[in-house]
Amino acid sequence: MSETENKTTNIFSPLEGEGIRGDGQAMWYVVHTYSGHENKVKANIEKMVENRGMQDLILDIIVPTEERVEIKDGQRKIKTRKMFPGYVIIKMVVTNESWYLVRNTQGVTGFVGHGSDPIPLTPEEVARMGIEKVNIDLDVSVGDTVRVISGPFETFMGEVLDINQDKQVLTVKVSMFGRDTPVELEFNQVDKLN
């Protein structure tokens, strides 16, 4: 067997070389698991990270969930369901040791990426998935005019009525069907007009 064949087929061995791979920044990575094992994988990785003192390499592990309201027999029930069954999302610095720990956790089938080279999520993907709240510093004041750049009110322009910095939303008065209507928009949905 040639050297290149060995590298592509032997995915259970640690990576060649030592130390930190990439730029050493903690990024979000997607790990594929057996369906139904997401929470068990999360617990196992957290336990191993604590036992080996690797909190500086593996920072956060999440199984994204959402709450759904179901009405059954006239009763409203809130059910929590996994947004991405079969996947766990991990914020980590990829080193040989951290990669090996995650990759060889029971229930993990691999990283999303090319073989032994996991591909991190882009900041846009992280924001879109709601994994990490990214605070936006929007330079607007009450009375300023903004243009809506995404969502159902895209291309509308309006006047800022209220700004909630904590929730990262603002109330904008837009004109629809000849009427001024206040709408709540997220900071990333608007651009300030000069």
Short mmCIF file of C-alpha atoms in Angstrom, two decimals:
data_model
loop_
_atom_site.label_atom_id
_atom_site.label_comp_id
_atom_site.label_asym_id
_atom_site.label_seq_id
_atom_site.Cartn_x
_atom_site.Cartn_y
_atom_site.Cartn_z
CA MET A 1 0.00 0.00 0.00
CA SER A 2 1.37 3.42 -0.90
CA GLU A 3 1.91 6.19 1.66
CA THR A 4 -1.02 8.29 0.38
CA GLU A 5 -3.41 5.32 0.52
CA ASN A 6 -2.38 4.69 4.14
CA LYS A 7 -3.10 8.32 5.14
CA THR A 8 -6.60 8.31 3.64
CA THR A 9 -7.69 4.89 4.89
CA ASN A 10 -6.26 4.99 8.41
CA ILE A 11 -8.51 7.65 9.94
CA PHE A 12 -8.32 6.23 13.46
CA SER A 13 -4.68 7.14 14.05
CA PRO A 14 -3.59 10.56 15.32
CA LEU A 15 -2.54 13.11 12.76
CA GLU A 16 1.02 13.43 11.54
CA GLY A 17 3.13 16.07 13.27
CA GLU A 18 2.64 17.73 16.61
CA GLY A 19 0.70 20.55 18.19
CA ILE A 20 -1.86 23.02 16.99
CA ARG A 21 -3.26 22.79 13.50
CA GLY A 22 -4.59 25.79 11.59
CA ASP A 23 -4.18 29.19 13.21
CA GLY A 24 -4.75 28.03 16.79
CA GLN A 25 -8.07 29.88 17.11
CA ALA A 26 -11.07 28.22 18.76
CA MET A 27 -13.68 27.66 16.07
CA TRP A 28 -16.99 25.82 15.83
CA TYR A 29 -16.86 22.36 14.23
CA VAL A 30 -19.63 19.90 13.40
CA VAL A 31 -19.25 16.31 14.57
CA HIS A 32 -21.37 13.51 13.11
CA THR A 33 -22.76 11.01 15.65
CA TYR A 34 -25.02 8.01 15.64
CA SER A 35 -28.59 9.28 15.61
CA GLY A 36 -29.98 9.43 19.14
CA HIS A 37 -26.50 9.49 20.73
CA GLU A 38 -25.99 13.28 20.60
CA ASN A 39 -26.46 13.94 24.34
CA LYS A 40 -24.41 10.88 25.32
CA VAL A 41 -21.55 12.02 23.04
CA LYS A 42 -21.73 15.51 24.58
CA ALA A 43 -21.57 14.09 28.12
CA ASN A 44 -18.70 11.71 27.25
CA ILE A 45 -16.60 14.45 25.65
CA GLU A 46 -17.25 16.83 28.57
CA LYS A 47 -16.15 14.13 31.05
CA MET A 48 -12.96 13.33 29.10
CA VAL A 49 -12.12 17.05 28.72
CA GLU A 50 -12.46 17.49 32.49
CA ASN A 51 -10.44 14.35 33.29
CA ARG A 52 -7.60 15.33 30.94
CA GLY A 53 -7.63 19.06 31.78
CA MET A 54 -8.30 20.09 28.17
CA GLN A 55 -10.73 22.96 28.92
CA ASP A 56 -8.41 25.33 27.05
CA LEU A 57 -8.74 23.25 23.84
CA ILE A 58 -12.39 22.15 23.90
CA LEU A 59 -14.40 25.16 25.06
CA ASP A 60 -18.05 24.35 24.40
CA ILE A 61 -20.20 21.45 23.20
CA ILE A 62 -23.82 21.92 22.19
CA VAL A 63 -26.69 19.88 20.81
CA PRO A 64 -28.92 22.57 19.23
CA THR A 65 -32.57 22.16 20.19
CA GLU A 66 -35.77 24.07 19.61
CA GLU A 67 -39.07 24.11 21.45
CA ARG A 68 -42.23 23.31 19.56
CA VAL A 69 -45.80 23.70 20.75
CA GLU A 70 -47.94 20.69 19.94
CA ILE A 71 -51.69 20.55 20.50
CA LYS A 72 -52.93 17.08 21.36
CA ASP A 73 -56.48 16.40 22.61
CA GLY A 74 -56.94 20.15 23.09
CA GLN A 75 -53.90 20.35 25.38
CA ARG A 76 -50.88 22.49 24.50
CA LYS A 77 -47.59 20.72 25.14
CA ILE A 78 -44.13 22.12 24.62
CA LYS A 79 -41.80 19.55 23.10
CA THR A 80 -38.06 20.01 22.74
CA ARG A 81 -36.56 18.51 19.61
CA LYS A 82 -33.08 18.40 18.14
CA MET A 83 -32.55 20.85 15.30
CA PHE A 84 -29.82 18.71 13.69
CA PRO A 85 -30.31 15.03 14.62
CA GLY A 86 -27.08 13.08 14.37
CA TYR A 87 -24.84 16.13 14.90
CA VAL A 88 -23.04 17.79 17.82
CA ILE A 89 -21.38 21.19 17.48
CA ILE A 90 -18.09 21.78 19.30
CA LYS A 91 -16.08 24.96 19.83
CA MET A 92 -12.45 23.86 19.98
CA VAL A 93 -8.86 24.49 19.05
CA VAL A 94 -7.90 21.62 16.75
CA THR A 95 -4.70 19.96 17.93
CA ASN A 96 -3.69 16.35 17.45
CA GLU A 97 -4.78 15.62 21.02
CA SER A 98 -8.18 17.38 20.83
CA TRP A 99 -8.94 15.91 17.39
CA TYR A 100 -8.06 12.42 18.62
CA LEU A 101 -10.18 12.79 21.79
CA VAL A 102 -13.30 13.87 19.89
CA ARG A 103 -12.81 11.51 16.95
CA ASN A 104 -12.45 8.45 19.19
CA THR A 105 -15.37 9.20 21.52
CA GLN A 106 -17.92 6.38 21.53
CA GLY A 107 -20.84 7.31 19.24
CA VAL A 108 -18.83 9.73 17.05
CA THR A 109 -18.52 8.75 13.39
CA GLY A 110 -16.32 11.71 12.42
CA PHE A 111 -15.95 15.42 11.83
CA VAL A 112 -17.74 17.13 8.97
CA GLY A 113 -14.89 17.84 6.55
CA HIS A 114 -12.29 15.95 4.57
CA GLY A 115 -11.19 12.82 6.42
CA SER A 116 -8.82 13.97 9.15
CA ASP A 117 -9.21 17.68 8.28
CA PRO A 118 -12.33 19.12 9.94
CA ILE A 119 -13.78 22.25 8.34
CA PRO A 120 -14.89 25.00 10.77
CA LEU A 121 -18.23 26.77 10.46
CA THR A 122 -18.04 30.28 9.03
CA PRO A 123 -19.12 33.21 11.25
CA GLU A 124 -22.19 33.57 9.01
CA GLU A 125 -23.16 29.92 9.57
CA VAL A 126 -22.66 30.28 13.33
CA ALA A 127 -24.90 33.38 13.40
CA ARG A 128 -27.54 31.81 11.14
CA MET A 129 -27.71 28.67 13.29
CA GLY A 130 -28.02 30.76 16.44
CA ILE A 131 -25.16 28.90 18.10
CA GLU A 132 -23.36 31.92 19.39
CA LYS A 133 -24.82 35.35 19.96
CA VAL A 134 -22.72 37.86 18.05
CA ASN A 135 -23.19 41.36 19.39
CA ILE A 136 -23.44 43.96 16.66
CA ASP A 137 -22.41 47.52 17.36
CA LEU A 138 -24.93 49.50 15.30
CA ASP A 139 -24.27 53.23 15.09
CA VAL A 140 -27.86 54.51 14.99
CA SER A 141 -29.93 56.78 17.19
CA VAL A 142 -33.65 57.30 17.66
CA GLY A 143 -34.84 59.41 14.72
CA ASP A 144 -32.24 58.09 12.25
CA THR A 145 -33.37 56.63 8.92
CA VAL A 146 -32.43 53.01 8.16
CA ARG A 147 -32.88 50.68 5.20
CA VAL A 148 -34.02 47.10 5.82
CA ILE A 149 -31.56 44.71 4.11
CA SER A 150 -33.10 41.31 4.94
CA GLY A 151 -36.33 39.66 6.03
CA PRO A 152 -39.92 40.29 4.99
CA PHE A 153 -39.46 44.09 5.01
CA GLU A 154 -36.36 44.03 2.78
CA THR A 155 -35.88 47.26 0.76
CA PHE A 156 -38.20 49.22 3.07
CA MET A 157 -36.86 52.38 4.68
CA GLY A 158 -38.00 53.75 7.98
CA GLU A 159 -37.34 55.87 11.03
CA VAL A 160 -35.85 54.36 14.21
CA LEU A 161 -38.35 54.68 17.09
CA ASP A 162 -36.61 52.59 19.78
CA ILE A 163 -33.32 50.73 20.30
CA ASN A 164 -32.86 47.75 22.62
CA GLN A 165 -29.10 47.15 22.89
CA ASP A 166 -29.48 44.08 25.16
CA LYS A 167 -31.75 42.19 22.77
CA GLN A 168 -29.98 43.61 19.68
CA VAL A 169 -33.30 44.77 18.19
CA LEU A 170 -34.77 48.08 17.18
CA THR A 171 -38.25 49.32 16.41
CA VAL A 172 -38.55 51.01 13.03
CA LYS A 173 -41.53 52.91 11.62
CA VAL A 174 -42.07 51.80 8.01
CA SER A 175 -44.76 52.93 5.61
CA MET A 176 -46.93 50.07 4.33
CA PHE A 177 -50.13 50.53 2.33
CA GLY A 178 -50.12 54.24 3.11
CA ARG A 179 -49.84 53.69 6.87
CA ASP A 180 -46.91 54.06 9.25
CA THR A 181 -46.38 50.72 11.00
CA PRO A 182 -43.84 49.97 13.74
CA VAL A 183 -41.85 46.76 13.14
CA GLU A 184 -39.21 45.10 15.30
CA LEU A 185 -36.00 44.25 13.48
CA GLU A 186 -32.69 42.72 14.49
CA PHE A 187 -29.53 44.84 14.20
CA ASN A 188 -28.22 42.66 11.36
CA GLN A 189 -31.37 43.36 9.30
CA VAL A 190 -30.75 47.09 8.84
CA ASP A 191 -28.23 49.55 7.38
CA LYS A 192 -27.99 53.15 8.49
CA LEU A 193 -28.48 55.71 5.72
CA ASN A 194 -26.05 58.60 5.68
#
